[in-house]
mmCIF file with all atom_site columns, C-alpha atoms in Angstrom:
data_model
loop_
_atom_site.group_PDB
_atom_site.id
_atom_site.type_symbol
_atom_site.label_atom_id
_atom_site.label_alt_id
_atom_site.label_comp_id
_atom_site.label_asym_id
_atom_site.label_entity_id
_atom_site.label_seq_id
_atom_site.pdbx_PDB_ins_code
_atom_site.Cartn_x
_atom_site.Cartn_y
_atom_site.Cartn_z
_atom_site.occupancy
_atom_site.B_iso_or_equiv
_atom_site.pdbx_formal_charge
_atom_site.auth_seq_id
_atom_site.auth_comp_id
_atom_site.auth_asym_id
_atom_site.auth_atom_id
_atom_site.pdbx_PDB_model_num
ATOM 1   C CA . ASP A 1 1   ? 85.191  82.606 45.524 1.00 0.00 ? 1   ASP A CA 1
ATOM 2   C CA . GLY A 1 2   ? 85.708  80.501 42.254 1.00 0.00 ? 2   GLY A CA 1
ATOM 3   C CA . GLY A 1 3   ? 83.359  77.769 41.821 1.00 0.00 ? 3   GLY A CA 1
ATOM 4   C CA . ILE A 1 4   ? 80.704  76.323 39.359 1.00 0.00 ? 4   ILE A CA 1
ATOM 5   C CA . THR A 1 5   ? 77.031  77.527 39.082 1.00 0.00 ? 5   THR A CA 1
ATOM 6   C CA . GLN A 1 6   ? 74.225  75.355 37.753 1.00 0.00 ? 6   GLN A CA 1
ATOM 7   C CA . SER A 1 7   ? 70.718  76.833 37.091 1.00 0.00 ? 7   SER A CA 1
ATOM 8   C CA . PRO A 1 8   ? 68.086  76.631 37.571 1.00 0.00 ? 8   PRO A CA 1
ATOM 9   C CA . LYS A 1 9   ? 68.115  74.227 40.664 1.00 0.00 ? 9   LYS A CA 1
ATOM 10  C CA . TYR A 1 10  ? 64.710  72.710 39.706 1.00 0.00 ? 10  TYR A CA 1
ATOM 11  C CA . LEU A 1 11  ? 63.054  72.458 36.297 1.00 0.00 ? 11  LEU A CA 1
ATOM 12  C CA . PHE A 1 12  ? 59.854  71.394 35.016 1.00 0.00 ? 12  PHE A CA 1
ATOM 13  C CA . ARG A 1 13  ? 59.231  70.494 31.354 1.00 0.00 ? 13  ARG A CA 1
ATOM 14  C CA . LYS A 1 14  ? 56.446  69.290 29.511 1.00 0.00 ? 14  LYS A CA 1
ATOM 15  C CA . GLU A 1 15  ? 56.872  66.195 27.178 1.00 0.00 ? 15  GLU A CA 1
ATOM 16  C CA . GLY A 1 16  ? 57.846  67.281 23.779 1.00 0.00 ? 16  GLY A CA 1
ATOM 17  C CA . GLN A 1 17  ? 59.770  70.245 24.970 1.00 0.00 ? 17  GLN A CA 1
ATOM 18  C CA . ASN A 1 18  ? 63.365  71.014 24.506 1.00 0.00 ? 18  ASN A CA 1
ATOM 19  C CA . VAL A 1 19  ? 64.807  72.692 27.634 1.00 0.00 ? 19  VAL A CA 1
ATOM 20  C CA . THR A 1 20  ? 68.310  74.139 28.492 1.00 0.00 ? 20  THR A CA 1
ATOM 21  C CA . LEU A 1 21  ? 70.442  73.653 31.538 1.00 0.00 ? 21  LEU A CA 1
ATOM 22  C CA . SER A 1 22  ? 73.143  76.410 32.294 1.00 0.00 ? 22  SER A CA 1
ATOM 23  C CA . CYS A 1 23  ? 76.429  75.615 33.850 1.00 0.00 ? 23  CYS A CA 1
ATOM 24  C CA . GLU A 1 24  ? 79.118  78.518 34.412 1.00 0.00 ? 24  GLU A CA 1
ATOM 25  C CA . GLN A 1 25  ? 82.526  78.238 35.965 1.00 0.00 ? 25  GLN A CA 1
ATOM 26  C CA . ASN A 1 26  ? 84.963  80.796 36.858 1.00 0.00 ? 26  ASN A CA 1
ATOM 27  C CA . LEU A 1 27  ? 87.739  78.459 37.729 1.00 0.00 ? 27  LEU A CA 1
ATOM 28  C CA . ASN A 1 28  ? 89.381  78.860 34.788 1.00 0.00 ? 28  ASN A CA 1
ATOM 29  C CA . HIS A 1 29  ? 89.202  75.336 33.922 1.00 0.00 ? 29  HIS A CA 1
ATOM 30  C CA . ASP A 1 30  ? 89.801  74.136 30.331 1.00 0.00 ? 30  ASP A CA 1
ATOM 31  C CA . ALA A 1 31  ? 87.425  71.145 30.459 1.00 0.00 ? 31  ALA A CA 1
ATOM 32  C CA . MET A 1 32  ? 83.940  70.677 31.372 1.00 0.00 ? 32  MET A CA 1
ATOM 33  C CA . TYR A 1 33  ? 81.243  67.907 31.654 1.00 0.00 ? 33  TYR A CA 1
ATOM 34  C CA . TRP A 1 34  ? 77.752  66.724 31.819 1.00 0.00 ? 34  TRP A CA 1
ATOM 35  C CA . TYR A 1 35  ? 76.709  63.663 34.126 1.00 0.00 ? 35  TYR A CA 1
ATOM 36  C CA . ARG A 1 36  ? 73.058  62.311 34.669 1.00 0.00 ? 36  ARG A CA 1
ATOM 37  C CA . GLN A 1 37  ? 72.511  60.568 37.991 1.00 0.00 ? 37  GLN A CA 1
ATOM 38  C CA . ASP A 1 38  ? 69.484  58.295 38.505 1.00 0.00 ? 38  ASP A CA 1
ATOM 39  C CA . PRO A 1 39  ? 68.760  56.165 41.395 1.00 0.00 ? 39  PRO A CA 1
ATOM 40  C CA . GLY A 1 40  ? 71.073  53.421 41.407 1.00 0.00 ? 40  GLY A CA 1
ATOM 41  C CA . GLN A 1 41  ? 72.777  54.236 38.442 1.00 0.00 ? 41  GLN A CA 1
ATOM 42  C CA . GLY A 1 42  ? 75.581  56.210 39.639 1.00 0.00 ? 42  GLY A CA 1
ATOM 43  C CA . LEU A 1 43  ? 76.883  58.987 37.500 1.00 0.00 ? 43  LEU A CA 1
ATOM 44  C CA . ARG A 1 44  ? 76.920  58.523 33.661 1.00 0.00 ? 44  ARG A CA 1
ATOM 45  C CA . LEU A 1 45  ? 78.695  60.873 31.209 1.00 0.00 ? 45  LEU A CA 1
ATOM 46  C CA . ILE A 1 46  ? 76.293  62.731 28.952 1.00 0.00 ? 46  ILE A CA 1
ATOM 47  C CA . TYR A 1 47  ? 79.048  65.076 27.192 1.00 0.00 ? 47  TYR A CA 1
ATOM 48  C CA . TYR A 1 48  ? 82.355  66.664 27.520 1.00 0.00 ? 48  TYR A CA 1
ATOM 49  C CA . SER A 1 49  ? 84.388  69.405 26.307 1.00 0.00 ? 49  SER A CA 1
ATOM 50  C CA . GLN A 1 50  ? 88.185  69.638 26.526 1.00 0.00 ? 50  GLN A CA 1
ATOM 51  C CA . ILE A 1 51  ? 88.463  73.105 24.957 1.00 0.00 ? 51  ILE A CA 1
ATOM 52  C CA . VAL A 1 52  ? 86.248  75.976 23.435 1.00 0.00 ? 52  VAL A CA 1
ATOM 53  C CA . ASN A 1 53  ? 84.611  74.895 20.077 1.00 0.00 ? 53  ASN A CA 1
ATOM 54  C CA . ASP A 1 54  ? 85.072  71.425 20.651 1.00 0.00 ? 54  ASP A CA 1
ATOM 55  C CA . PHE A 1 55  ? 83.318  68.656 22.473 1.00 0.00 ? 55  PHE A CA 1
ATOM 56  C CA . GLN A 1 56  ? 82.766  64.881 22.506 1.00 0.00 ? 56  GLN A CA 1
ATOM 57  C CA . LYS A 1 57  ? 79.923  62.515 23.370 1.00 0.00 ? 57  LYS A CA 1
ATOM 58  C CA . GLY A 1 58  ? 79.640  60.533 26.491 1.00 0.00 ? 58  GLY A CA 1
ATOM 59  C CA . ASP A 1 59  ? 78.076  57.284 27.085 1.00 0.00 ? 59  ASP A CA 1
ATOM 60  C CA . ILE A 1 60  ? 74.402  58.322 27.013 1.00 0.00 ? 60  ILE A CA 1
ATOM 61  C CA . ALA A 1 61  ? 74.492  61.371 24.541 1.00 0.00 ? 61  ALA A CA 1
ATOM 62  C CA . GLU A 1 62  ? 71.433  60.300 22.702 1.00 0.00 ? 62  GLU A CA 1
ATOM 63  C CA . GLY A 1 63  ? 68.713  63.113 22.987 1.00 0.00 ? 63  GLY A CA 1
ATOM 64  C CA . TYR A 1 64  ? 71.020  65.677 24.223 1.00 0.00 ? 64  TYR A CA 1
ATOM 65  C CA . SER A 1 65  ? 72.948  68.509 22.762 1.00 0.00 ? 65  SER A CA 1
ATOM 66  C CA . VAL A 1 66  ? 75.877  70.777 24.073 1.00 0.00 ? 66  VAL A CA 1
ATOM 67  C CA . SER A 1 67  ? 77.521  73.735 22.902 1.00 0.00 ? 67  SER A CA 1
ATOM 68  C CA . ARG A 1 68  ? 80.964  75.288 23.987 1.00 0.00 ? 68  ARG A CA 1
ATOM 69  C CA . GLU A 1 69  ? 81.140  79.031 22.899 1.00 0.00 ? 69  GLU A CA 1
ATOM 70  C CA . LYS A 1 70  ? 82.978  80.328 25.932 1.00 0.00 ? 70  LYS A CA 1
ATOM 71  C CA . LYS A 1 71  ? 85.545  78.738 27.937 1.00 0.00 ? 71  LYS A CA 1
ATOM 72  C CA . GLU A 1 72  ? 83.063  79.639 31.106 1.00 0.00 ? 72  GLU A CA 1
ATOM 73  C CA . SER A 1 73  ? 79.837  78.338 29.856 1.00 0.00 ? 73  SER A CA 1
ATOM 74  C CA . PHE A 1 74  ? 78.846  74.559 28.749 1.00 0.00 ? 74  PHE A CA 1
ATOM 75  C CA . PRO A 1 75  ? 75.184  74.620 28.472 1.00 0.00 ? 75  PRO A CA 1
ATOM 76  C CA . LEU A 1 76  ? 73.128  71.263 27.958 1.00 0.00 ? 76  LEU A CA 1
ATOM 77  C CA . THR A 1 77  ? 69.714  71.150 26.084 1.00 0.00 ? 77  THR A CA 1
ATOM 78  C CA . VAL A 1 78  ? 67.640  68.114 26.907 1.00 0.00 ? 78  VAL A CA 1
ATOM 79  C CA . THR A 1 79  ? 65.657  67.639 23.577 1.00 0.00 ? 79  THR A CA 1
ATOM 80  C CA . SER A 1 80  ? 62.249  65.980 22.674 1.00 0.00 ? 80  SER A CA 1
ATOM 81  C CA . ALA A 1 81  ? 64.201  62.815 21.560 1.00 0.00 ? 81  ALA A CA 1
ATOM 82  C CA . GLN A 1 82  ? 65.311  61.995 25.160 1.00 0.00 ? 82  GLN A CA 1
ATOM 83  C CA . LYS A 1 83  ? 63.120  59.075 26.061 1.00 0.00 ? 83  LYS A CA 1
ATOM 84  C CA . ASN A 1 84  ? 63.573  59.483 29.704 1.00 0.00 ? 84  ASN A CA 1
ATOM 85  C CA . PRO A 1 85  ? 64.722  63.089 30.737 1.00 0.00 ? 85  PRO A CA 1
ATOM 86  C CA . THR A 1 86  ? 63.597  63.214 34.422 1.00 0.00 ? 86  THR A CA 1
ATOM 87  C CA . ALA A 1 87  ? 66.684  62.972 36.357 1.00 0.00 ? 87  ALA A CA 1
ATOM 88  C CA . PHE A 1 88  ? 69.524  64.947 38.321 1.00 0.00 ? 88  PHE A CA 1
ATOM 89  C CA . TYR A 1 89  ? 71.928  66.657 36.216 1.00 0.00 ? 89  TYR A CA 1
ATOM 90  C CA . LEU A 1 90  ? 75.433  67.523 37.278 1.00 0.00 ? 90  LEU A CA 1
ATOM 91  C CA . CYS A 1 91  ? 77.717  69.927 35.559 1.00 0.00 ? 91  CYS A CA 1
ATOM 92  C CA . ALA A 1 92  ? 81.678  69.757 36.256 1.00 0.00 ? 92  ALA A CA 1
ATOM 93  C CA . SER A 1 93  ? 85.063  71.167 35.387 1.00 0.00 ? 93  SER A CA 1
ATOM 94  C CA . SER A 1 94  ? 88.451  70.471 35.323 1.00 0.00 ? 94  SER A CA 1
ATOM 95  C CA . ARG A 1 95  ? 91.905  71.327 34.605 1.00 0.00 ? 95  ARG A CA 1
ATOM 96  C CA . SER A 1 96  ? 92.926  69.383 31.403 1.00 0.00 ? 96  SER A CA 1
ATOM 97  C CA . SER A 1 97  ? 91.750  65.705 32.029 1.00 0.00 ? 97  SER A CA 1
ATOM 98  C CA . GLY A 1 98  ? 91.084  65.963 35.814 1.00 0.00 ? 98  GLY A CA 1
ATOM 99  C CA . ARG A 1 99  ? 93.927  63.748 36.939 1.00 0.00 ? 99  ARG A CA 1
ATOM 100 C CA . GLY A 1 100 ? 95.165  64.983 40.040 1.00 0.00 ? 100 GLY A CA 1
ATOM 101 C CA . MET A 1 101 ? 94.368  67.902 41.928 1.00 0.00 ? 101 MET A CA 1
ATOM 102 C CA . GLY A 1 102 ? 90.923  66.450 43.049 1.00 0.00 ? 102 GLY A CA 1
ATOM 103 C CA . GLY A 1 103 ? 89.977  65.470 39.709 1.00 0.00 ? 103 GLY A CA 1
ATOM 104 C CA . TYR A 1 104 ? 86.486  67.539 38.938 1.00 0.00 ? 104 TYR A CA 1
ATOM 105 C CA . THR A 1 105 ? 84.766  70.239 40.462 1.00 0.00 ? 105 THR A CA 1
ATOM 106 C CA . PHE A 1 106 ? 80.811  69.806 40.420 1.00 0.00 ? 106 PHE A CA 1
ATOM 107 C CA . GLY A 1 107 ? 78.164  72.034 40.358 1.00 0.00 ? 107 GLY A CA 1
ATOM 108 C CA . SER A 1 108 ? 75.134  71.739 42.782 1.00 0.00 ? 108 SER A CA 1
ATOM 109 C CA . GLY A 1 109 ? 72.931  69.872 39.972 1.00 0.00 ? 109 GLY A CA 1
ATOM 110 C CA . THR A 1 110 ? 69.825  70.618 38.148 1.00 0.00 ? 110 THR A CA 1
ATOM 111 C CA . ARG A 1 111 ? 66.565  68.397 39.163 1.00 0.00 ? 111 ARG A CA 1
ATOM 112 C CA . LEU A 1 112 ? 64.607  68.308 35.768 1.00 0.00 ? 112 LEU A CA 1
ATOM 113 C CA . THR A 1 113 ? 61.265  66.655 35.863 1.00 0.00 ? 113 THR A CA 1
ATOM 114 C CA . VAL A 1 114 ? 58.937  66.141 33.008 1.00 0.00 ? 114 VAL A CA 1
ATOM 115 C CA . VAL A 1 115 ? 55.219  66.701 33.802 1.00 0.00 ? 115 VAL A CA 1
ATOM 116 C CA . ASP B 2 1   ? 79.434  46.754 31.252 1.00 0.00 ? 1   ASP B CA 1
ATOM 117 C CA . GLN B 2 2   ? 80.191  48.300 34.163 1.00 0.00 ? 2   GLN B CA 1
ATOM 118 C CA . GLN B 2 3   ? 84.236  49.123 34.816 1.00 0.00 ? 3   GLN B CA 1
ATOM 119 C CA . VAL B 2 4   ? 83.903  50.420 38.421 1.00 0.00 ? 4   VAL B CA 1
ATOM 120 C CA . LYS B 2 5   ? 81.798  48.566 40.566 1.00 0.00 ? 5   LYS B CA 1
ATOM 121 C CA . GLN B 2 6   ? 80.402  49.462 44.090 1.00 0.00 ? 6   GLN B CA 1
ATOM 122 C CA . ASN B 2 7   ? 78.618  46.318 44.905 1.00 0.00 ? 7   ASN B CA 1
ATOM 123 C CA . SER B 2 8   ? 77.053  47.653 48.483 1.00 0.00 ? 8   SER B CA 1
ATOM 124 C CA . PRO B 2 9   ? 74.412  50.011 48.041 1.00 0.00 ? 9   PRO B CA 1
ATOM 125 C CA . SER B 2 10  ? 74.311  50.742 51.268 1.00 0.00 ? 10  SER B CA 1
ATOM 126 C CA . LEU B 2 11  ? 76.259  50.539 54.689 1.00 0.00 ? 11  LEU B CA 1
ATOM 127 C CA . SER B 2 12  ? 75.018  51.419 58.252 1.00 0.00 ? 12  SER B CA 1
ATOM 128 C CA . VAL B 2 13  ? 77.763  51.877 61.008 1.00 0.00 ? 13  VAL B CA 1
ATOM 129 C CA . GLN B 2 14  ? 77.661  53.185 64.661 1.00 0.00 ? 14  GLN B CA 1
ATOM 130 C CA . GLU B 2 15  ? 79.391  56.461 65.646 1.00 0.00 ? 15  GLU B CA 1
ATOM 131 C CA . GLY B 2 16  ? 82.699  56.227 66.543 1.00 0.00 ? 16  GLY B CA 1
ATOM 132 C CA . ARG B 2 17  ? 83.359  52.886 64.618 1.00 0.00 ? 17  ARG B CA 1
ATOM 133 C CA . ILE B 2 18  ? 85.211  52.397 61.246 1.00 0.00 ? 18  ILE B CA 1
ATOM 134 C CA . SER B 2 19  ? 83.328  52.803 58.041 1.00 0.00 ? 19  SER B CA 1
ATOM 135 C CA . ILE B 2 20  ? 84.689  50.744 55.188 1.00 0.00 ? 20  ILE B CA 1
ATOM 136 C CA . LEU B 2 21  ? 83.752  51.336 51.596 1.00 0.00 ? 21  LEU B CA 1
ATOM 137 C CA . ASN B 2 22  ? 84.607  49.166 48.789 1.00 0.00 ? 22  ASN B CA 1
ATOM 138 C CA . CYS B 2 23  ? 85.225  49.454 45.073 1.00 0.00 ? 23  CYS B CA 1
ATOM 139 C CA . ASP B 2 24  ? 86.347  47.051 42.403 1.00 0.00 ? 24  ASP B CA 1
ATOM 140 C CA . TYR B 2 25  ? 87.518  47.917 38.777 1.00 0.00 ? 25  TYR B CA 1
ATOM 141 C CA . THR B 2 26  ? 87.979  45.701 35.772 1.00 0.00 ? 26  THR B CA 1
ATOM 142 C CA . ASN B 2 27  ? 89.700  48.074 33.523 1.00 0.00 ? 27  ASN B CA 1
ATOM 143 C CA . SER B 2 28  ? 93.700  47.499 33.930 1.00 0.00 ? 28  SER B CA 1
ATOM 144 C CA . MET B 2 29  ? 94.460  50.554 32.354 1.00 0.00 ? 29  MET B CA 1
ATOM 145 C CA . PHE B 2 30  ? 93.067  52.757 35.486 1.00 0.00 ? 30  PHE B CA 1
ATOM 146 C CA . ASP B 2 31  ? 95.648  54.209 37.373 1.00 0.00 ? 31  ASP B CA 1
ATOM 147 C CA . TYR B 2 32  ? 94.209  57.122 39.289 1.00 0.00 ? 32  TYR B CA 1
ATOM 148 C CA . PHE B 2 33  ? 91.202  56.628 41.627 1.00 0.00 ? 33  PHE B CA 1
ATOM 149 C CA . LEU B 2 34  ? 89.262  59.211 43.571 1.00 0.00 ? 34  LEU B CA 1
ATOM 150 C CA . TRP B 2 35  ? 86.303  59.098 46.269 1.00 0.00 ? 35  TRP B CA 1
ATOM 151 C CA . TYR B 2 36  ? 83.563  61.555 46.329 1.00 0.00 ? 36  TYR B CA 1
ATOM 152 C CA . LYS B 2 37  ? 81.167  62.333 48.764 1.00 0.00 ? 37  LYS B CA 1
ATOM 153 C CA . LYS B 2 38  ? 77.753  63.433 47.812 1.00 0.00 ? 38  LYS B CA 1
ATOM 154 C CA . TYR B 2 39  ? 74.756  64.768 49.927 1.00 0.00 ? 39  TYR B CA 1
ATOM 155 C CA . PRO B 2 40  ? 71.059  64.802 48.592 1.00 0.00 ? 40  PRO B CA 1
ATOM 156 C CA . ALA B 2 41  ? 70.215  67.455 45.940 1.00 0.00 ? 41  ALA B CA 1
ATOM 157 C CA . GLU B 2 42  ? 74.123  68.493 45.977 1.00 0.00 ? 42  GLU B CA 1
ATOM 158 C CA . GLY B 2 43  ? 77.100  67.880 43.598 1.00 0.00 ? 43  GLY B CA 1
ATOM 159 C CA . PRO B 2 44  ? 79.633  65.504 44.809 1.00 0.00 ? 44  PRO B CA 1
ATOM 160 C CA . THR B 2 45  ? 82.853  67.104 46.557 1.00 0.00 ? 45  THR B CA 1
ATOM 161 C CA . PHE B 2 46  ? 86.338  65.602 46.364 1.00 0.00 ? 46  PHE B CA 1
ATOM 162 C CA . LEU B 2 47  ? 87.282  63.348 49.217 1.00 0.00 ? 47  LEU B CA 1
ATOM 163 C CA . ILE B 2 48  ? 90.505  61.838 48.689 1.00 0.00 ? 48  ILE B CA 1
ATOM 164 C CA . SER B 2 49  ? 92.652  60.099 45.772 1.00 0.00 ? 49  SER B CA 1
ATOM 165 C CA . ILE B 2 50  ? 95.423  57.650 45.084 1.00 0.00 ? 50  ILE B CA 1
ATOM 166 C CA . SER B 2 51  ? 97.757  56.922 42.180 1.00 0.00 ? 51  SER B CA 1
ATOM 167 C CA . SER B 2 52  ? 98.782  53.429 41.208 1.00 0.00 ? 52  SER B CA 1
ATOM 168 C CA . ILE B 2 53  ? 102.210 53.919 42.400 1.00 0.00 ? 53  ILE B CA 1
ATOM 169 C CA . LYS B 2 54  ? 100.940 53.987 45.865 1.00 0.00 ? 54  LYS B CA 1
ATOM 170 C CA . ASP B 2 55  ? 98.953  51.581 47.721 1.00 0.00 ? 55  ASP B CA 1
ATOM 171 C CA . LYS B 2 56  ? 97.756  53.853 50.589 1.00 0.00 ? 56  LYS B CA 1
ATOM 172 C CA . ASN B 2 57  ? 96.930  57.481 51.117 1.00 0.00 ? 57  ASN B CA 1
ATOM 173 C CA . GLU B 2 58  ? 95.796  59.066 54.052 1.00 0.00 ? 58  GLU B CA 1
ATOM 174 C CA . ASP B 2 59  ? 94.027  62.352 54.994 1.00 0.00 ? 59  ASP B CA 1
ATOM 175 C CA . GLY B 2 60  ? 92.997  63.054 58.555 1.00 0.00 ? 60  GLY B CA 1
ATOM 176 C CA . ARG B 2 61  ? 90.254  60.326 59.179 1.00 0.00 ? 61  ARG B CA 1
ATOM 177 C CA . PHE B 2 62  ? 90.318  59.018 55.676 1.00 0.00 ? 62  PHE B CA 1
ATOM 178 C CA . THR B 2 63  ? 92.447  56.471 54.529 1.00 0.00 ? 63  THR B CA 1
ATOM 179 C CA . VAL B 2 64  ? 92.063  55.081 50.956 1.00 0.00 ? 64  VAL B CA 1
ATOM 180 C CA . PHE B 2 65  ? 93.931  51.537 50.085 1.00 0.00 ? 65  PHE B CA 1
ATOM 181 C CA . LEU B 2 66  ? 94.669  50.360 46.537 1.00 0.00 ? 66  LEU B CA 1
ATOM 182 C CA . ASN B 2 67  ? 95.133  46.512 45.848 1.00 0.00 ? 67  ASN B CA 1
ATOM 183 C CA . LYS B 2 68  ? 96.330  46.614 42.314 1.00 0.00 ? 68  LYS B CA 1
ATOM 184 C CA . SER B 2 69  ? 96.403  42.763 41.848 1.00 0.00 ? 69  SER B CA 1
ATOM 185 C CA . ALA B 2 70  ? 92.816  42.319 43.232 1.00 0.00 ? 70  ALA B CA 1
ATOM 186 C CA . LYS B 2 71  ? 91.947  45.604 41.263 1.00 0.00 ? 71  LYS B CA 1
ATOM 187 C CA . HIS B 2 72  ? 90.166  46.581 44.487 1.00 0.00 ? 72  HIS B CA 1
ATOM 188 C CA . LEU B 2 73  ? 90.338  49.778 46.300 1.00 0.00 ? 73  LEU B CA 1
ATOM 189 C CA . SER B 2 74  ? 88.858  50.653 49.773 1.00 0.00 ? 74  SER B CA 1
ATOM 190 C CA . LEU B 2 75  ? 87.961  53.795 51.691 1.00 0.00 ? 75  LEU B CA 1
ATOM 191 C CA . HIS B 2 76  ? 88.197  53.606 55.664 1.00 0.00 ? 76  HIS B CA 1
ATOM 192 C CA . ILE B 2 77  ? 86.840  56.198 57.763 1.00 0.00 ? 77  ILE B CA 1
ATOM 193 C CA . VAL B 2 78  ? 87.827  56.124 61.281 1.00 0.00 ? 78  VAL B CA 1
ATOM 194 C CA . PRO B 2 79  ? 86.135  57.299 63.696 1.00 0.00 ? 79  PRO B CA 1
ATOM 195 C CA . SER B 2 80  ? 82.856  57.620 61.902 1.00 0.00 ? 80  SER B CA 1
ATOM 196 C CA . GLN B 2 81  ? 80.837  60.581 62.411 1.00 0.00 ? 81  GLN B CA 1
ATOM 197 C CA . PRO B 2 82  ? 76.929  61.440 61.784 1.00 0.00 ? 82  PRO B CA 1
ATOM 198 C CA . GLY B 2 83  ? 77.810  64.013 59.477 1.00 0.00 ? 83  GLY B CA 1
ATOM 199 C CA . ASP B 2 84  ? 79.827  61.589 57.308 1.00 0.00 ? 84  ASP B CA 1
ATOM 200 C CA . SER B 2 85  ? 76.146  60.026 56.426 1.00 0.00 ? 85  SER B CA 1
ATOM 201 C CA . ALA B 2 86  ? 75.930  60.702 52.352 1.00 0.00 ? 86  ALA B CA 1
ATOM 202 C CA . VAL B 2 87  ? 76.563  58.666 49.351 1.00 0.00 ? 87  VAL B CA 1
ATOM 203 C CA . TYR B 2 88  ? 80.311  57.882 48.391 1.00 0.00 ? 88  TYR B CA 1
ATOM 204 C CA . PHE B 2 89  ? 81.135  57.443 44.870 1.00 0.00 ? 89  PHE B CA 1
ATOM 205 C CA . CYS B 2 90  ? 84.269  55.684 43.573 1.00 0.00 ? 90  CYS B CA 1
ATOM 206 C CA . ALA B 2 91  ? 85.683  57.094 40.464 1.00 0.00 ? 91  ALA B CA 1
ATOM 207 C CA . ALA B 2 92  ? 88.703  55.890 38.185 1.00 0.00 ? 92  ALA B CA 1
ATOM 208 C CA . SER B 2 93  ? 91.044  57.220 35.287 1.00 0.00 ? 93  SER B CA 1
ATOM 209 C CA . ALA B 2 94  ? 93.020  55.870 32.871 1.00 0.00 ? 94  ALA B CA 1
ATOM 210 C CA . LEU B 2 95  ? 96.339  56.991 31.756 1.00 0.00 ? 95  LEU B CA 1
ATOM 211 C CA . GLU B 2 96  ? 95.418  56.739 27.724 1.00 0.00 ? 96  GLU B CA 1
ATOM 212 C CA . GLY B 2 97  ? 95.122  60.096 25.668 1.00 0.00 ? 97  GLY B CA 1
ATOM 213 C CA . TYR B 2 98  ? 92.254  62.267 27.538 1.00 0.00 ? 98  TYR B CA 1
ATOM 214 C CA . SER B 2 99  ? 90.472  59.834 29.742 1.00 0.00 ? 99  SER B CA 1
ATOM 215 C CA . THR B 2 100 ? 87.096  61.028 31.692 1.00 0.00 ? 100 THR B CA 1
ATOM 216 C CA . LEU B 2 101 ? 86.403  59.904 35.163 1.00 0.00 ? 101 LEU B CA 1
ATOM 217 C CA . THR B 2 102 ? 84.331  56.617 35.384 1.00 0.00 ? 102 THR B CA 1
ATOM 218 C CA . PHE B 2 103 ? 82.047  56.460 38.348 1.00 0.00 ? 103 PHE B CA 1
ATOM 219 C CA . GLY B 2 104 ? 80.626  53.709 40.273 1.00 0.00 ? 104 GLY B CA 1
ATOM 220 C CA . LYS B 2 105 ? 77.086  53.575 41.427 1.00 0.00 ? 105 LYS B CA 1
ATOM 221 C CA . GLY B 2 106 ? 77.877  54.815 44.839 1.00 0.00 ? 106 GLY B CA 1
ATOM 222 C CA . THR B 2 107 ? 77.666  53.353 48.498 1.00 0.00 ? 107 THR B CA 1
ATOM 223 C CA . MET B 2 108 ? 75.006  55.278 50.734 1.00 0.00 ? 108 MET B CA 1
ATOM 224 C CA . LEU B 2 109 ? 76.555  55.526 54.412 1.00 0.00 ? 109 LEU B CA 1
ATOM 225 C CA . LEU B 2 110 ? 74.596  55.987 57.399 1.00 0.00 ? 110 LEU B CA 1
ATOM 226 C CA . VAL B 2 111 ? 76.310  56.762 60.695 1.00 0.00 ? 111 VAL B CA 1
ATOM 227 C CA . SER B 2 112 ? 73.774  56.328 63.464 1.00 0.00 ? 112 SER B CA 1
ATOM 228 C CA . PRO B 2 113 ? 74.704  58.172 67.027 1.00 0.00 ? 113 PRO B CA 1
#
């Protein structure tokens, strides 16, 4: 079955540490995305990538970094520069821009907590 | 500045009744709209979409209505079922270059037996 896998489901980080969230898809989608969900804030775009070796900042990219070395993978690093990293992180993928055919396919998310 | 607004954080409906979730947008370039359903600790799943060339789209119990002049869309669920209890996100996309989806803040629907 094709899908998008995020790991781990729960992650705890000490203040000042960088942490990397994994996202893998086997849908053969070109585009991948990272969103952050906070209570009452909806989904906010962090970074997105249309093709391998290329990515663009979203609305809240500060304190985050990404890479897209393979079509299937789009890891997100939450750096120590991110002031409020505790959140639910969602990865998504789509064919081209996601217009049509149901838009994006989402992973099941990673809950990051800073302790 | 929020371009997609869901002004009702929550909605309670009795089983069997109609649920109406509303969404307003400000960007006149938006021409493709989607609704996603999300359960706690899970990713959103696609529910239904509509293009601006239409004013209505149906899929089973779910119907989306689009009023372009008012920049307003709504999702109707008839009849509502307890399993419909979830957060519903409205999303929009613009036909300008490469456009990502812009999401609203969501409306939590609770359907009681």
